[in-house]
Amino acid sequence: MCAAVKAFKMKLKLFRSQLSKGEMCHFPTCAQRIPQHKHAALGARYAKHTNLLIEEFDRRLTLSKEEDVQLKLIQDPFSEEVPLDLQLEVIELQCLAVYRNKHRESSLRDVYRSLDNEKYKNLIEVALKTFSIFGSTYICEQTFSIMNTNKNKQRSSLTDNHLEDIMKISTSNMSPEYDKLVAKKR
């Protein structure tokens, strides 16, 4: 997921650079519909909008140096850059050909599941924290989907308080006990 975000940011930077020069090679519809003599002027305008998007990505999705090193380490525990507190465990792991082969042939989760919990305690802890980030993105996407379904043009009078109540009900695992509630009302 991080690689996809980095690739997207790099593409945005490429688009900004090309648009500022009036090049429309990655925008064939624009190249067809906009006359050639207007490419430079409109490209510069689009480049400004692209730059705003890049700045917003940088503001929201920038990793610190530490976080970036940890992600790279979890992705490839046989890399050279290792946080100080994990160096001994990583050296131990790097010297075992079994794990090197497992890393090539298996998923990352399988590699970390196969590690000895006592021997690689800190490395496993960092891996679990990292993996939990990606598991929670599904929950966020699901919640935004529910919110977008409930707050639309047809329901424009929905207040934030109402939306909050709907979100609590929609995302809760609890199911109402109708029989109990009806019995209390009697």
PDB file of C-alpha atoms in Angstrom:
ATOM      1  CA  MET A   1       0.000   0.000   0.000  1.00  0.00           C
ATOM      2  CA  CYS A   2       2.837   2.384   0.837  1.00  0.00           C
ATOM      3  CA  ALA A   3       4.505   1.537  -2.460  1.00  0.00           C
ATOM      4  CA  ALA A   4       1.279   2.406  -4.294  1.00  0.00           C
ATOM      5  CA  VAL A   5       1.085   5.787  -2.542  1.00  0.00           C
ATOM      6  CA  LYS A   6       4.745   6.527  -3.329  1.00  0.00           C
ATOM      7  CA  ALA A   7       4.254   5.539  -6.970  1.00  0.00           C
ATOM      8  CA  PHE A   8       1.171   7.757  -7.216  1.00  0.00           C
ATOM      9  CA  LYS A   9       3.052  10.722  -5.732  1.00  0.00           C
ATOM     10  CA  MET A  10       5.906  10.182  -8.213  1.00  0.00           C
ATOM     11  CA  LYS A  11       3.392  10.082 -11.079  1.00  0.00           C
ATOM     12  CA  LEU A  12       1.852  13.324  -9.844  1.00  0.00           C
ATOM     13  CA  LYS A  13       5.296  14.952  -9.864  1.00  0.00           C
ATOM     14  CA  LEU A  14       5.879  13.698 -13.416  1.00  0.00           C
ATOM     15  CA  PHE A  15       2.482  15.069 -14.488  1.00  0.00           C
ATOM     16  CA  ARG A  16       3.231  18.440 -12.857  1.00  0.00           C
ATOM     17  CA  SER A  17       6.572  18.664 -14.629  1.00  0.00           C
ATOM     18  CA  GLN A  18       5.147  17.742 -18.024  1.00  0.00           C
ATOM     19  CA  LEU A  19       2.058  19.913 -17.684  1.00  0.00           C
ATOM     20  CA  SER A  20       4.144  22.958 -16.740  1.00  0.00           C
ATOM     21  CA  LYS A  21       5.974  22.472 -20.065  1.00  0.00           C
ATOM     22  CA  GLY A  22       2.692  22.087 -21.953  1.00  0.00           C
ATOM     23  CA  GLU A  23       3.278  18.399 -22.692  1.00  0.00           C
ATOM     24  CA  MET A  24       0.027  16.424 -22.822  1.00  0.00           C
ATOM     25  CA  CYS A  25       1.371  12.953 -23.653  1.00  0.00           C
ATOM     26  CA  HIS A  26      -0.255  11.375 -20.566  1.00  0.00           C
ATOM     27  CA  PHE A  27      -3.509  13.249 -21.170  1.00  0.00           C
ATOM     28  CA  PRO A  28      -4.615  12.176 -24.658  1.00  0.00           C
ATOM     29  CA  THR A  29      -8.148  13.598 -24.313  1.00  0.00           C
ATOM     30  CA  CYS A  30      -6.730  17.007 -23.378  1.00  0.00           C
ATOM     31  CA  ALA A  31      -4.262  16.797 -26.267  1.00  0.00           C
ATOM     32  CA  GLN A  32      -7.147  16.107 -28.686  1.00  0.00           C
ATOM     33  CA  ARG A  33      -9.608  18.699 -27.374  1.00  0.00           C
ATOM     34  CA  ILE A  34      -7.255  21.573 -26.549  1.00  0.00           C
ATOM     35  CA  PRO A  35      -5.631  23.375 -29.479  1.00  0.00           C
ATOM     36  CA  GLN A  36      -1.833  22.994 -29.614  1.00  0.00           C
ATOM     37  CA  HIS A  37      -1.179  26.710 -29.051  1.00  0.00           C
ATOM     38  CA  LYS A  38      -3.074  26.608 -25.704  1.00  0.00           C
ATOM     39  CA  HIS A  39      -1.222  23.596 -24.270  1.00  0.00           C
ATOM     40  CA  ALA A  40       1.407  25.689 -22.453  1.00  0.00           C
ATOM     41  CA  ALA A  41      -1.045  28.114 -20.816  1.00  0.00           C
ATOM     42  CA  LEU A  42      -3.556  25.468 -19.742  1.00  0.00           C
ATOM     43  CA  GLY A  43      -0.796  23.035 -18.812  1.00  0.00           C
ATOM     44  CA  ALA A  44       0.672  25.601 -16.402  1.00  0.00           C
ATOM     45  CA  ARG A  45      -2.765  26.067 -14.837  1.00  0.00           C
ATOM     46  CA  TYR A  46      -3.258  22.309 -14.470  1.00  0.00           C
ATOM     47  CA  ALA A  47       0.270  21.990 -13.066  1.00  0.00           C
ATOM     48  CA  LYS A  48      -0.709  24.391 -10.246  1.00  0.00           C
ATOM     49  CA  HIS A  49      -3.690  22.189  -9.364  1.00  0.00           C
ATOM     50  CA  THR A  50      -1.489  19.105  -9.501  1.00  0.00           C
ATOM     51  CA  ASN A  51       0.978  20.826  -7.185  1.00  0.00           C
ATOM     52  CA  LEU A  52      -1.817  21.475  -4.658  1.00  0.00           C
ATOM     53  CA  LEU A  53      -2.651  17.768  -4.778  1.00  0.00           C
ATOM     54  CA  ILE A  54       1.009  16.855  -4.191  1.00  0.00           C
ATOM     55  CA  GLU A  55       1.183  19.228  -1.219  1.00  0.00           C
ATOM     56  CA  GLU A  56      -1.970  17.691   0.259  1.00  0.00           C
ATOM     57  CA  PHE A  57      -0.543  14.183  -0.141  1.00  0.00           C
ATOM     58  CA  ASP A  58       2.685  15.300   1.526  1.00  0.00           C
ATOM     59  CA  ARG A  59       0.744  16.874   4.380  1.00  0.00           C
ATOM     60  CA  ARG A  60      -1.404  13.805   5.024  1.00  0.00           C
ATOM     61  CA  LEU A  61       0.711  10.844   3.940  1.00  0.00           C
ATOM     62  CA  THR A  62       4.300  11.549   4.804  1.00  0.00           C
ATOM     63  CA  LEU A  63       6.211   9.056   6.903  1.00  0.00           C
ATOM     64  CA  SER A  64       8.931  10.070   9.301  1.00  0.00           C
ATOM     65  CA  LYS A  65      12.431   8.704   8.668  1.00  0.00           C
ATOM     66  CA  GLU A  66      11.923   6.175  11.497  1.00  0.00           C
ATOM     67  CA  GLU A  67       8.591   4.959  10.116  1.00  0.00           C
ATOM     68  CA  ASP A  68      10.023   4.642   6.616  1.00  0.00           C
ATOM     69  CA  VAL A  69      12.981   2.590   7.909  1.00  0.00           C
ATOM     70  CA  GLN A  70      10.618   0.330   9.879  1.00  0.00           C
ATOM     71  CA  LEU A  71       8.368  -0.250   6.861  1.00  0.00           C
ATOM     72  CA  LYS A  72      11.347  -1.094   4.675  1.00  0.00           C
ATOM     73  CA  LEU A  73      12.678  -3.443   7.356  1.00  0.00           C
ATOM     74  CA  ILE A  74       9.364  -5.284   7.694  1.00  0.00           C
ATOM     75  CA  GLN A  75       9.068  -5.520   3.925  1.00  0.00           C
ATOM     76  CA  ASP A  76      12.624  -6.823   3.627  1.00  0.00           C
ATOM     77  CA  PRO A  77      14.278  -7.946   6.886  1.00  0.00           C
ATOM     78  CA  PHE A  78      17.449  -8.657   4.884  1.00  0.00           C
ATOM     79  CA  SER A  79      17.983  -4.982   4.031  1.00  0.00           C
ATOM     80  CA  GLU A  80      20.942  -2.961   5.256  1.00  0.00           C
ATOM     81  CA  GLU A  81      19.179  -0.153   7.136  1.00  0.00           C
ATOM     82  CA  VAL A  82      18.005  -1.386  10.545  1.00  0.00           C
ATOM     83  CA  PRO A  83      16.869   0.541  13.664  1.00  0.00           C
ATOM     84  CA  LEU A  84      19.376   0.295  16.523  1.00  0.00           C
ATOM     85  CA  ASP A  85      17.049  -1.576  18.871  1.00  0.00           C
ATOM     86  CA  LEU A  86      16.459  -4.336  16.291  1.00  0.00           C
ATOM     87  CA  GLN A  87      20.012  -4.809  14.994  1.00  0.00           C
ATOM     88  CA  LEU A  88      20.871  -7.915  17.022  1.00  0.00           C
ATOM     89  CA  GLU A  89      17.655  -9.724  16.135  1.00  0.00           C
ATOM     90  CA  VAL A  90      17.927  -8.815  12.457  1.00  0.00           C
ATOM     91  CA  ILE A  91      21.568  -9.970  12.284  1.00  0.00           C
ATOM     92  CA  GLU A  92      20.519 -13.287  13.796  1.00  0.00           C
ATOM     93  CA  LEU A  93      17.714 -13.590  11.246  1.00  0.00           C
ATOM     94  CA  GLN A  94      19.898 -12.576   8.294  1.00  0.00           C
ATOM     95  CA  CYS A  95      22.382 -15.349   9.041  1.00  0.00           C
ATOM     96  CA  LEU A  96      19.765 -18.087   8.719  1.00  0.00           C
ATOM     97  CA  ALA A  97      19.314 -19.271   5.120  1.00  0.00           C
ATOM     98  CA  VAL A  98      15.988 -20.898   6.035  1.00  0.00           C
ATOM     99  CA  TYR A  99      14.370 -17.506   6.648  1.00  0.00           C
ATOM    100  CA  ARG A 100      16.007 -15.959   3.591  1.00  0.00           C
ATOM    101  CA  ASN A 101      14.408 -18.682   1.434  1.00  0.00           C
ATOM    102  CA  LYS A 102      11.103 -18.405   3.267  1.00  0.00           C
ATOM    103  CA  HIS A 103      11.140 -14.650   2.652  1.00  0.00           C
ATOM    104  CA  ARG A 104      11.498 -15.253  -1.107  1.00  0.00           C
ATOM    105  CA  GLU A 105       8.860 -17.978  -1.289  1.00  0.00           C
ATOM    106  CA  SER A 106       6.195 -17.019   1.287  1.00  0.00           C
ATOM    107  CA  SER A 107       4.095 -14.043   2.249  1.00  0.00           C
ATOM    108  CA  LEU A 108       5.486 -11.609   4.806  1.00  0.00           C
ATOM    109  CA  ARG A 109       2.886 -12.674   7.355  1.00  0.00           C
ATOM    110  CA  ASP A 110       3.991 -16.294   7.039  1.00  0.00           C
ATOM    111  CA  VAL A 111       7.628 -15.304   7.530  1.00  0.00           C
ATOM    112  CA  TYR A 112       6.868 -13.396  10.740  1.00  0.00           C
ATOM    113  CA  ARG A 113       4.516 -16.117  11.999  1.00  0.00           C
ATOM    114  CA  SER A 114       7.298 -18.669  11.652  1.00  0.00           C
ATOM    115  CA  LEU A 115       9.766 -16.689  13.786  1.00  0.00           C
ATOM    116  CA  ASP A 116      10.541 -17.777  17.343  1.00  0.00           C
ATOM    117  CA  ASN A 117       8.536 -15.468  19.660  1.00  0.00           C
ATOM    118  CA  GLU A 118      11.266 -15.319  22.295  1.00  0.00           C
ATOM    119  CA  LYS A 119      14.253 -14.899  20.019  1.00  0.00           C
ATOM    120  CA  TYR A 120      12.705 -12.250  17.723  1.00  0.00           C
ATOM    121  CA  LYS A 121      10.302 -10.611  20.171  1.00  0.00           C
ATOM    122  CA  ASN A 122      11.015  -6.975  19.191  1.00  0.00           C
ATOM    123  CA  LEU A 123      11.041  -7.629  15.458  1.00  0.00           C
ATOM    124  CA  ILE A 124       7.711  -9.487  15.671  1.00  0.00           C
ATOM    125  CA  GLU A 125       6.236  -6.634  17.724  1.00  0.00           C
ATOM    126  CA  VAL A 126       7.215  -4.064  15.078  1.00  0.00           C
ATOM    127  CA  ALA A 127       5.838  -6.335  12.339  1.00  0.00           C
ATOM    128  CA  LEU A 128       2.517  -6.749  14.158  1.00  0.00           C
ATOM    129  CA  LYS A 129       2.171  -2.988  14.599  1.00  0.00           C
ATOM    130  CA  THR A 130       2.920  -2.487  10.921  1.00  0.00           C
ATOM    131  CA  PHE A 131       0.482  -5.150   9.758  1.00  0.00           C
ATOM    132  CA  SER A 132      -2.269  -3.746  11.987  1.00  0.00           C
ATOM    133  CA  ILE A 133      -2.092  -0.426  10.099  1.00  0.00           C
ATOM    134  CA  PHE A 134      -3.143  -2.109   6.883  1.00  0.00           C
ATOM    135  CA  GLY A 135      -5.885  -4.162   8.496  1.00  0.00           C
ATOM    136  CA  SER A 136      -7.553  -1.046   9.852  1.00  0.00           C
ATOM    137  CA  THR A 137      -7.756   0.652   6.437  1.00  0.00           C
ATOM    138  CA  TYR A 138     -10.571  -1.720   5.467  1.00  0.00           C
ATOM    139  CA  ILE A 139     -12.578  -0.577   8.495  1.00  0.00           C
ATOM    140  CA  CYS A 140     -11.982   3.070   7.555  1.00  0.00           C
ATOM    141  CA  GLU A 141     -13.068   2.486   3.953  1.00  0.00           C
ATOM    142  CA  GLN A 142     -16.164   0.629   5.115  1.00  0.00           C
ATOM    143  CA  THR A 143     -17.060   3.452   7.514  1.00  0.00           C
ATOM    144  CA  PHE A 144     -16.639   6.129   4.815  1.00  0.00           C
ATOM    145  CA  SER A 145     -18.802   4.068   2.497  1.00  0.00           C
ATOM    146  CA  ILE A 146     -21.563   3.888   5.116  1.00  0.00           C
ATOM    147  CA  MET A 147     -21.262   7.623   5.730  1.00  0.00           C
ATOM    148  CA  ASN A 148     -21.471   8.451   2.010  1.00  0.00           C
ATOM    149  CA  THR A 149     -24.519   6.208   1.627  1.00  0.00           C
ATOM    150  CA  ASN A 150     -26.314   7.945   4.478  1.00  0.00           C
ATOM    151  CA  LYS A 151     -25.336  11.545   3.781  1.00  0.00           C
ATOM    152  CA  ASN A 152     -26.286  12.306   0.198  1.00  0.00           C
ATOM    153  CA  LYS A 153     -28.310  14.878  -1.783  1.00  0.00           C
ATOM    154  CA  GLN A 154     -31.608  13.208  -0.935  1.00  0.00           C
ATOM    155  CA  ARG A 155     -30.852  13.434   2.791  1.00  0.00           C
ATOM    156  CA  SER A 156     -29.412  16.941   2.909  1.00  0.00           C
ATOM    157  CA  SER A 157     -31.228  17.830   6.137  1.00  0.00           C
ATOM    158  CA  LEU A 158     -29.231  15.211   8.023  1.00  0.00           C
ATOM    159  CA  THR A 159     -27.278  16.966  10.772  1.00  0.00           C
ATOM    160  CA  ASP A 160     -23.855  15.921  12.000  1.00  0.00           C
ATOM    161  CA  ASN A 161     -25.441  14.645  15.236  1.00  0.00           C
ATOM    162  CA  HIS A 162     -27.859  12.453  13.283  1.00  0.00           C
ATOM    163  CA  LEU A 163     -25.022  11.195  11.109  1.00  0.00           C
ATOM    164  CA  GLU A 164     -22.968  10.381  14.208  1.00  0.00           C
ATOM    165  CA  ASP A 165     -25.862   8.346  15.618  1.00  0.00           C
ATOM    166  CA  ILE A 166     -26.330   6.510  12.324  1.00  0.00           C
ATOM    167  CA  MET A 167     -22.593   5.757  12.178  1.00  0.00           C
ATOM    168  CA  LYS A 168     -22.639   4.333  15.723  1.00  0.00           C
ATOM    169  CA  ILE A 169     -25.531   2.048  14.827  1.00  0.00           C
ATOM    170  CA  SER A 170     -24.106   1.063  11.428  1.00  0.00           C
ATOM    171  CA  THR A 171     -20.631   0.194  12.673  1.00  0.00           C
ATOM    172  CA  SER A 172     -21.669  -1.504  15.892  1.00  0.00           C
ATOM    173  CA  ASN A 173     -21.545  -5.296  16.203  1.00  0.00           C
ATOM    174  CA  MET A 174     -24.391  -5.256  18.683  1.00  0.00           C
ATOM    175  CA  SER A 175     -27.904  -6.253  17.647  1.00  0.00           C
ATOM    176  CA  PRO A 176     -30.916  -4.797  19.451  1.00  0.00           C
ATOM    177  CA  GLU A 177     -32.900  -7.084  21.734  1.00  0.00           C
ATOM    178  CA  TYR A 178     -36.348  -6.109  20.500  1.00  0.00           C
ATOM    179  CA  ASP A 179     -38.237  -8.483  22.793  1.00  0.00           C
ATOM    180  CA  LYS A 180     -36.609  -7.001  25.898  1.00  0.00           C
ATOM    181  CA  LEU A 181     -37.218  -3.425  24.748  1.00  0.00           C
ATOM    182  CA  VAL A 182     -40.886  -4.115  23.977  1.00  0.00           C
ATOM    183  CA  ALA A 183     -41.337  -5.906  27.317  1.00  0.00           C
ATOM    184  CA  LYS A 184     -39.975  -2.848  29.175  1.00  0.00           C
ATOM    185  CA  LYS A 185     -42.435  -0.560  27.391  1.00  0.00           C
ATOM    186  CA  ARG A 186     -45.417  -2.727  28.439  1.00  0.00           C
TER     187      ARG A 186
END
